[in-house]
mmCIF file of C-alpha atoms in Angstrom:
data_model
loop_
_atom_site.group_PDB
_atom_site.id
_atom_site.type_symbol
_atom_site.label_atom_id
_atom_site.label_comp_id
_atom_site.label_asym_id
_atom_site.label_seq_id
_atom_site.Cartn_x
_atom_site.Cartn_y
_atom_site.Cartn_z
ATOM 1 C CA MET A 123 -96.460 34.965 76.137
ATOM 2 C CA SER A 124 -97.001 38.648 75.485
ATOM 3 C CA ASP A 125 -98.349 38.317 71.934
ATOM 4 C CA LEU A 126 -101.930 39.470 71.514
ATOM 5 C CA VAL A 127 -104.643 37.378 69.897
ATOM 6 C CA GLY A 128 -105.152 38.569 66.332
ATOM 7 C CA GLY A 129 -102.612 39.331 63.629
ATOM 8 C CA PHE A 130 -99.088 38.051 63.144
ATOM 9 C CA VAL A 131 -96.385 39.775 65.205
ATOM 10 C CA GLU A 132 -93.280 41.336 63.654
ATOM 11 C CA THR A 133 -90.616 39.103 62.113
ATOM 12 C CA ARG A 134 -88.139 37.673 64.602
ATOM 13 C CA ASP A 135 -84.962 35.584 64.381
ATOM 14 C CA ALA A 136 -85.638 31.864 64.646
ATOM 15 C CA THR A 137 -84.970 30.191 67.996
ATOM 16 C CA PRO A 138 -84.188 26.562 68.879
ATOM 17 C CA GLU A 139 -87.923 26.149 69.653
ATOM 18 C CA ILE A 140 -88.820 27.285 66.117
ATOM 19 C CA GLN A 141 -86.270 24.838 64.676
ATOM 20 C CA LYS A 142 -87.932 22.030 66.653
ATOM 21 C CA ILE A 143 -91.283 22.957 65.095
ATOM 22 C CA CYS A 144 -89.672 22.791 61.639
ATOM 23 C CA ASP A 145 -88.160 19.410 62.450
ATOM 24 C CA LYS A 146 -91.632 18.098 63.414
ATOM 25 C CA VAL A 147 -93.134 18.994 60.003
ATOM 26 C CA LYS A 148 -90.111 18.386 57.720
ATOM 27 C CA THR A 149 -91.404 15.047 56.378
ATOM 28 C CA GLU A 150 -94.800 16.588 55.621
ATOM 29 C CA VAL A 151 -93.133 19.550 53.835
ATOM 30 C CA GLU A 152 -91.076 17.090 51.769
ATOM 31 C CA LYS A 153 -94.252 15.268 50.740
ATOM 32 C CA GLU A 154 -95.951 18.576 49.856
ATOM 33 C CA THR A 155 -93.042 19.815 47.713
ATOM 34 C CA GLY A 156 -91.913 16.474 46.306
ATOM 35 C CA ARG A 157 -88.353 17.150 47.434
ATOM 36 C CA ASP A 158 -86.021 15.698 50.085
ATOM 37 C CA TYR A 159 -84.107 18.344 52.034
ATOM 38 C CA VAL A 160 -80.616 17.817 53.442
ATOM 39 C CA GLU A 161 -80.712 21.298 54.966
ATOM 40 C CA PHE A 162 -83.906 22.446 56.696
ATOM 41 C CA SER A 163 -82.956 25.430 58.865
ATOM 42 C CA ALA A 164 -85.383 27.917 60.397
ATOM 43 C CA ILE A 165 -84.171 31.487 59.728
ATOM 44 C CA LYS A 166 -86.995 33.888 60.665
ATOM 45 C CA TYR A 167 -90.533 33.568 61.963
ATOM 46 C CA ARG A 168 -93.715 35.364 62.856
ATOM 47 C CA SER A 169 -96.344 34.045 65.247
ATOM 48 C CA GLN A 170 -100.076 34.524 65.621
ATOM 49 C CA VAL A 171 -101.942 33.525 68.767
ATOM 50 C CA VAL A 172 -105.237 31.842 67.942
ATOM 51 C CA ASN A 173 -106.695 28.798 69.703
ATOM 52 C CA GLY A 174 -103.055 27.687 69.773
ATOM 53 C CA VAL A 175 -100.332 29.411 67.746
ATOM 54 C CA ASN A 176 -99.769 29.766 64.008
ATOM 55 C CA TYR A 177 -96.109 30.064 63.036
ATOM 56 C CA LEU A 178 -95.079 31.559 59.699
ATOM 57 C CA ILE A 179 -91.486 30.407 59.226
ATOM 58 C CA LYS A 180 -88.766 31.118 56.641
ATOM 59 C CA VAL A 181 -86.790 27.904 56.136
ATOM 60 C CA HIS A 182 -83.447 27.662 54.318
ATOM 61 C CA VAL A 183 -83.301 24.552 52.125
ATOM 62 C CA GLY A 184 -80.716 25.787 49.587
ATOM 63 C CA ASP A 185 -83.271 28.362 48.499
ATOM 64 C CA TYR A 186 -86.034 29.447 50.878
ATOM 65 C CA LEU A 187 -89.462 28.122 51.775
ATOM 66 C CA HIS A 188 -92.177 29.878 53.721
ATOM 67 C CA ILE A 189 -94.281 27.500 55.796
ATOM 68 C CA ILE A 190 -97.215 27.946 58.134
ATOM 69 C CA VAL A 191 -97.502 25.536 61.051
ATOM 70 C CA TYR A 192 -100.279 25.408 63.615
ATOM 71 C CA VAL A 193 -99.292 24.260 67.114
ATOM 72 C CA ASN A 194 -102.067 23.496 69.561
ATOM 73 C CA LEU A 195 -101.926 24.343 73.244
ATOM 74 C CA PRO A 196 -100.304 22.607 75.152
ATOM 75 C CA GLY A 197 -97.991 22.157 72.149
ATOM 76 C CA ASP A 198 -98.179 18.436 71.463
ATOM 77 C CA GLU A 199 -99.782 18.570 67.993
ATOM 78 C CA PHE A 200 -98.247 20.158 64.885
ATOM 79 C CA SER A 201 -100.174 20.748 61.648
ATOM 80 C CA LEU A 202 -98.641 22.007 58.407
ATOM 81 C CA LEU A 203 -101.110 24.544 56.978
ATOM 82 C CA GLY A 204 -99.199 25.695 53.910
ATOM 83 C CA VAL A 205 -95.930 25.802 51.966
ATOM 84 C CA GLN A 206 -94.633 28.391 49.508
ATOM 85 C CA GLN A 207 -91.521 27.526 47.498
ATOM 86 C CA HIS A 208 -88.924 29.575 45.625
ATOM 87 C CA HIS A 209 -88.551 32.491 48.007
ATOM 88 C CA ALA A 210 -85.420 34.644 48.263
ATOM 89 C CA LYS A 211 -83.509 35.387 51.454
ATOM 90 C CA ASP A 212 -84.917 38.920 51.715
ATOM 91 C CA ASP A 213 -88.540 38.123 50.843
ATOM 92 C CA PRO A 214 -90.806 39.330 53.675
ATOM 93 C CA LEU A 215 -92.806 36.803 55.643
ATOM 94 C CA GLU A 216 -96.403 37.513 54.618
ATOM 95 C CA PRO A 217 -99.389 35.372 55.630
ATOM 96 C CA PHE A 218 -100.817 33.132 52.902
ATOM 97 C CA HIS A 219 -103.336 30.326 52.566
#
């Protein structure tokens, strides 16, 4: 991985790996938002290498969510760190807590 430890990298198109991360935390996102999602599709993402990797992901659910997911190394644990609802398609992915 060529990303440097520190800030989030530029926004990239979601990959099948990013979709798998979304799938792992979907139930937790549903609990957090109080909604059940038929569609839960990763669109864009940014990553940040820490002691593991933080992923900031734009998810299409009819409208758009921004979620932050921490994935440990070697990648067997997934933790939902935050959810923002009611985003638009063109809203930039900006870190939040």
